[in-house]
Amino acid sequence: MKCQAMKSRARKLFSGFTLMELLIAIAIVAILAAVAVPTYIHYTRKAYYAEVIMAGDRLKPAVSACLDERGGTLADCDGGAYGIPADIAAGGGVGQVDSVIVADGVITVTPADANGVAAADTYVLTPTYSATAGISWAVSGGGCTAGFVSC
């Protein structure tokens, strides 16, 4: 009887995880975090940059209308002319957008230097007009290099 009591007490003392099992679990969690955190940060920055993209894309119809009104030329399709909304000067933007400039149909959006998005990560939309194909838009700027938008 004494022998059985000692065995059951020994089982109670040694039940649970060993130090090695705990270290392996911590290592697995650390590796997963090391992979997941940078990816999460990049997607968070892309979400902030979406506001910059929307600010530029909303001006495309106005530039297209200016192109029609000007007879196929983009000269003088500037902010504040031919129905295109006025430019937003540097520092006058809201949220993630610092400035929006339209010059000869080219839309340039500069993001605010915040939330992991730099002011150098610009979003530039350049229109190209063809009488047969109509208007097409090329995307360029620092946002392409940073991977916020595909160009």
PDB file of C-alpha atoms in Angstrom:
ATOM      1  CA  MET A   1       0.000   0.000   0.000  1.00  0.00           C
ATOM      2  CA  LYS A   2       2.795   2.389   0.882  1.00  0.00           C
ATOM      3  CA  CYS A   3       4.476   1.601  -2.392  1.00  0.00           C
ATOM      4  CA  GLN A   4       1.384   2.508  -4.422  1.00  0.00           C
ATOM      5  CA  ALA A   5       0.967   5.791  -2.557  1.00  0.00           C
ATOM      6  CA  MET A   6       4.551   6.723  -3.304  1.00  0.00           C
ATOM      7  CA  LYS A   7       4.116   5.899  -7.004  1.00  0.00           C
ATOM      8  CA  SER A   8       0.976   8.023  -7.311  1.00  0.00           C
ATOM      9  CA  ARG A   9       2.697  10.914  -5.523  1.00  0.00           C
ATOM     10  CA  ALA A  10       5.656  10.586  -7.903  1.00  0.00           C
ATOM     11  CA  ARG A  11       3.305  10.750 -10.890  1.00  0.00           C
ATOM     12  CA  LYS A  12       1.763  13.952  -9.548  1.00  0.00           C
ATOM     13  CA  LEU A  13       5.164  15.555  -9.101  1.00  0.00           C
ATOM     14  CA  PHE A  14       6.252  14.807 -12.669  1.00  0.00           C
ATOM     15  CA  SER A  15       3.057  15.648 -14.527  1.00  0.00           C
ATOM     16  CA  GLY A  16       3.162  18.671 -16.875  1.00  0.00           C
ATOM     17  CA  PHE A  17       5.455  20.007 -19.590  1.00  0.00           C
ATOM     18  CA  THR A  18       9.192  19.658 -19.502  1.00  0.00           C
ATOM     19  CA  LEU A  19      11.482  22.629 -19.923  1.00  0.00           C
ATOM     20  CA  MET A  20      12.475  21.437 -23.386  1.00  0.00           C
ATOM     21  CA  GLU A  21       8.856  21.254 -24.532  1.00  0.00           C
ATOM     22  CA  LEU A  22       8.239  24.799 -23.315  1.00  0.00           C
ATOM     23  CA  LEU A  23      11.372  26.105 -25.051  1.00  0.00           C
ATOM     24  CA  ILE A  24      10.348  24.464 -28.323  1.00  0.00           C
ATOM     25  CA  ALA A  25       6.867  25.995 -28.090  1.00  0.00           C
ATOM     26  CA  ILE A  26       8.352  29.443 -27.417  1.00  0.00           C
ATOM     27  CA  ALA A  27      10.743  29.047 -30.369  1.00  0.00           C
ATOM     28  CA  ILE A  28       7.878  28.132 -32.704  1.00  0.00           C
ATOM     29  CA  VAL A  29       5.851  31.153 -31.592  1.00  0.00           C
ATOM     30  CA  ALA A  30       8.899  33.420 -32.025  1.00  0.00           C
ATOM     31  CA  ILE A  31       9.517  32.165 -35.572  1.00  0.00           C
ATOM     32  CA  LEU A  32       5.873  32.666 -36.520  1.00  0.00           C
ATOM     33  CA  ALA A  33       5.929  36.185 -35.070  1.00  0.00           C
ATOM     34  CA  ALA A  34       9.149  37.026 -36.927  1.00  0.00           C
ATOM     35  CA  VAL A  35       7.462  36.124 -40.211  1.00  0.00           C
ATOM     36  CA  ALA A  36       4.002  37.537 -39.502  1.00  0.00           C
ATOM     37  CA  VAL A  37       4.861  40.946 -38.023  1.00  0.00           C
ATOM     38  CA  PRO A  38       6.705  42.393 -41.067  1.00  0.00           C
ATOM     39  CA  THR A  39       3.946  41.153 -43.362  1.00  0.00           C
ATOM     40  CA  TYR A  40       1.313  42.705 -41.122  1.00  0.00           C
ATOM     41  CA  ILE A  41       3.196  46.021 -41.051  1.00  0.00           C
ATOM     42  CA  HIS A  42       3.421  46.101 -44.871  1.00  0.00           C
ATOM     43  CA  TYR A  43      -0.304  45.407 -45.253  1.00  0.00           C
ATOM     44  CA  THR A  44      -1.089  48.119 -42.707  1.00  0.00           C
ATOM     45  CA  ARG A  45       0.966  50.620 -44.712  1.00  0.00           C
ATOM     46  CA  LYS A  46      -0.780  49.534 -47.927  1.00  0.00           C
ATOM     47  CA  ALA A  47      -4.118  50.193 -46.225  1.00  0.00           C
ATOM     48  CA  TYR A  48      -3.030  53.738 -45.354  1.00  0.00           C
ATOM     49  CA  TYR A  49      -1.765  54.197 -48.924  1.00  0.00           C
ATOM     50  CA  ALA A  50      -5.200  53.227 -50.285  1.00  0.00           C
ATOM     51  CA  GLU A  51      -6.380  56.696 -49.260  1.00  0.00           C
ATOM     52  CA  VAL A  52      -3.684  58.206 -51.501  1.00  0.00           C
ATOM     53  CA  ILE A  53      -4.773  56.006 -54.418  1.00  0.00           C
ATOM     54  CA  MET A  54      -8.420  57.016 -53.993  1.00  0.00           C
ATOM     55  CA  ALA A  55      -7.485  60.709 -53.955  1.00  0.00           C
ATOM     56  CA  GLY A  56      -5.828  60.336 -57.363  1.00  0.00           C
ATOM     57  CA  ASP A  57      -8.360  57.992 -58.923  1.00  0.00           C
ATOM     58  CA  ARG A  58     -11.286  60.275 -58.165  1.00  0.00           C
ATOM     59  CA  LEU A  59      -9.791  62.900 -60.511  1.00  0.00           C
ATOM     60  CA  LYS A  60      -9.589  60.609 -63.556  1.00  0.00           C
ATOM     61  CA  PRO A  61     -13.144  61.367 -64.791  1.00  0.00           C
ATOM     62  CA  ALA A  62     -12.541  65.123 -64.554  1.00  0.00           C
ATOM     63  CA  VAL A  63      -9.306  64.872 -66.549  1.00  0.00           C
ATOM     64  CA  SER A  64     -11.081  62.680 -69.126  1.00  0.00           C
ATOM     65  CA  ALA A  65     -13.835  65.294 -69.445  1.00  0.00           C
ATOM     66  CA  CYS A  66     -11.202  68.013 -69.905  1.00  0.00           C
ATOM     67  CA  LEU A  67      -9.613  65.918 -72.627  1.00  0.00           C
ATOM     68  CA  ASP A  68     -12.949  65.686 -74.442  1.00  0.00           C
ATOM     69  CA  GLU A  69     -13.596  69.396 -74.029  1.00  0.00           C
ATOM     70  CA  ARG A  70     -10.111  70.314 -75.276  1.00  0.00           C
ATOM     71  CA  GLY A  71     -10.475  68.153 -78.390  1.00  0.00           C
ATOM     72  CA  GLY A  72      -7.981  65.440 -77.490  1.00  0.00           C
ATOM     73  CA  THR A  73      -5.198  67.566 -76.028  1.00  0.00           C
ATOM     74  CA  LEU A  74      -4.160  67.486 -72.375  1.00  0.00           C
ATOM     75  CA  ALA A  75      -2.475  70.893 -72.407  1.00  0.00           C
ATOM     76  CA  ASP A  76      -3.993  73.213 -69.797  1.00  0.00           C
ATOM     77  CA  CYS A  77      -5.921  70.366 -68.119  1.00  0.00           C
ATOM     78  CA  ASP A  78      -4.800  71.661 -64.736  1.00  0.00           C
ATOM     79  CA  GLY A  79      -6.324  71.729 -61.277  1.00  0.00           C
ATOM     80  CA  GLY A  80      -9.055  74.358 -61.103  1.00  0.00           C
ATOM     81  CA  ALA A  81      -9.626  74.473 -64.885  1.00  0.00           C
ATOM     82  CA  TYR A  82     -12.148  72.772 -67.189  1.00  0.00           C
ATOM     83  CA  GLY A  83     -14.091  71.215 -64.329  1.00  0.00           C
ATOM     84  CA  ILE A  84     -11.072  69.648 -62.634  1.00  0.00           C
ATOM     85  CA  PRO A  85     -11.132  70.288 -58.861  1.00  0.00           C
ATOM     86  CA  ALA A  86      -8.586  72.812 -57.610  1.00  0.00           C
ATOM     87  CA  ASP A  87      -5.173  71.582 -56.507  1.00  0.00           C
ATOM     88  CA  ILE A  88      -4.549  70.867 -52.847  1.00  0.00           C
ATOM     89  CA  ALA A  89      -1.281  72.530 -51.893  1.00  0.00           C
ATOM     90  CA  ALA A  90       1.328  70.861 -49.705  1.00  0.00           C
ATOM     91  CA  GLY A  91       0.112  70.675 -46.136  1.00  0.00           C
ATOM     92  CA  GLY A  92      -3.505  71.271 -47.152  1.00  0.00           C
ATOM     93  CA  GLY A  93      -4.545  67.654 -47.443  1.00  0.00           C
ATOM     94  CA  VAL A  94      -6.636  65.589 -45.088  1.00  0.00           C
ATOM     95  CA  GLY A  95      -5.721  62.274 -43.510  1.00  0.00           C
ATOM     96  CA  GLN A  96      -2.998  60.411 -45.370  1.00  0.00           C
ATOM     97  CA  VAL A  97      -3.004  62.863 -48.322  1.00  0.00           C
ATOM     98  CA  ASP A  98      -0.667  65.869 -48.164  1.00  0.00           C
ATOM     99  CA  SER A  99      -1.159  67.381 -51.634  1.00  0.00           C
ATOM    100  CA  VAL A 100      -2.882  66.729 -54.962  1.00  0.00           C
ATOM    101  CA  ILE A 101      -1.642  68.470 -58.103  1.00  0.00           C
ATOM    102  CA  VAL A 102      -3.015  68.179 -61.660  1.00  0.00           C
ATOM    103  CA  ALA A 103      -0.773  69.618 -64.395  1.00  0.00           C
ATOM    104  CA  ASP A 104      -1.471  68.966 -68.091  1.00  0.00           C
ATOM    105  CA  GLY A 105      -3.613  65.996 -67.088  1.00  0.00           C
ATOM    106  CA  VAL A 106      -0.914  64.351 -64.950  1.00  0.00           C
ATOM    107  CA  ILE A 107      -2.267  63.694 -61.454  1.00  0.00           C
ATOM    108  CA  THR A 108       0.342  63.689 -58.670  1.00  0.00           C
ATOM    109  CA  VAL A 109      -0.682  62.769 -55.133  1.00  0.00           C
ATOM    110  CA  THR A 110       1.846  63.216 -52.335  1.00  0.00           C
ATOM    111  CA  PRO A 111       1.092  61.297 -49.133  1.00  0.00           C
ATOM    112  CA  ALA A 112       1.501  62.730 -45.667  1.00  0.00           C
ATOM    113  CA  ASP A 113       4.684  61.536 -43.988  1.00  0.00           C
ATOM    114  CA  ALA A 114       2.905  59.368 -41.410  1.00  0.00           C
ATOM    115  CA  ASN A 115       1.906  55.808 -40.540  1.00  0.00           C
ATOM    116  CA  GLY A 116       4.961  54.284 -42.203  1.00  0.00           C
ATOM    117  CA  VAL A 117       4.265  55.972 -45.546  1.00  0.00           C
ATOM    118  CA  ALA A 118       6.876  58.531 -46.625  1.00  0.00           C
ATOM    119  CA  ALA A 119       6.200  61.740 -48.538  1.00  0.00           C
ATOM    120  CA  ALA A 120       8.482  60.367 -51.268  1.00  0.00           C
ATOM    121  CA  ASP A 121       5.977  57.540 -51.923  1.00  0.00           C
ATOM    122  CA  THR A 122       4.074  59.615 -54.489  1.00  0.00           C
ATOM    123  CA  TYR A 123       1.257  58.297 -56.662  1.00  0.00           C
ATOM    124  CA  VAL A 124       1.437  59.634 -60.226  1.00  0.00           C
ATOM    125  CA  LEU A 125      -1.216  58.967 -62.888  1.00  0.00           C
ATOM    126  CA  THR A 126      -0.143  59.870 -66.414  1.00  0.00           C
ATOM    127  CA  PRO A 127      -2.828  59.842 -69.131  1.00  0.00           C
ATOM    128  CA  THR A 128      -2.169  58.839 -72.712  1.00  0.00           C
ATOM    129  CA  TYR A 129      -4.743  59.602 -75.378  1.00  0.00           C
ATOM    130  CA  SER A 130      -5.286  57.776 -78.631  1.00  0.00           C
ATOM    131  CA  ALA A 131      -8.142  58.556 -81.018  1.00  0.00           C
ATOM    132  CA  THR A 132      -8.760  54.840 -81.537  1.00  0.00           C
ATOM    133  CA  ALA A 133      -8.190  53.462 -78.017  1.00  0.00           C
ATOM    134  CA  GLY A 134      -9.277  56.468 -75.950  1.00  0.00           C
ATOM    135  CA  ILE A 135      -7.528  57.374 -72.713  1.00  0.00           C
ATOM    136  CA  SER A 136      -5.267  55.033 -70.777  1.00  0.00           C
ATOM    137  CA  TRP A 137      -3.533  55.656 -67.475  1.00  0.00           C
ATOM    138  CA  ALA A 138       0.025  54.760 -66.470  1.00  0.00           C
ATOM    139  CA  VAL A 139       0.859  54.552 -62.770  1.00  0.00           C
ATOM    140  CA  SER A 140       4.285  55.588 -61.481  1.00  0.00           C
ATOM    141  CA  GLY A 141       5.918  57.260 -58.505  1.00  0.00           C
ATOM    142  CA  GLY A 142       7.520  56.261 -55.242  1.00  0.00           C
ATOM    143  CA  GLY A 143       4.526  54.155 -54.245  1.00  0.00           C
ATOM    144  CA  CYS A 144       5.504  51.678 -56.979  1.00  0.00           C
ATOM    145  CA  THR A 145       9.008  51.324 -55.600  1.00  0.00           C
ATOM    146  CA  ALA A 146       7.715  50.877 -52.045  1.00  0.00           C
ATOM    147  CA  GLY A 147       5.320  48.152 -53.191  1.00  0.00           C
ATOM    148  CA  PHE A 148       2.135  49.972 -52.195  1.00  0.00           C
ATOM    149  CA  VAL A 149       0.707  49.868 -55.722  1.00  0.00           C
ATOM    150  CA  SER A 150       1.458  47.706 -58.742  1.00  0.00           C
ATOM    151  CA  CYS A 151       2.821  49.599 -61.714  1.00  0.00           C
TER     152      CYS A 151
END
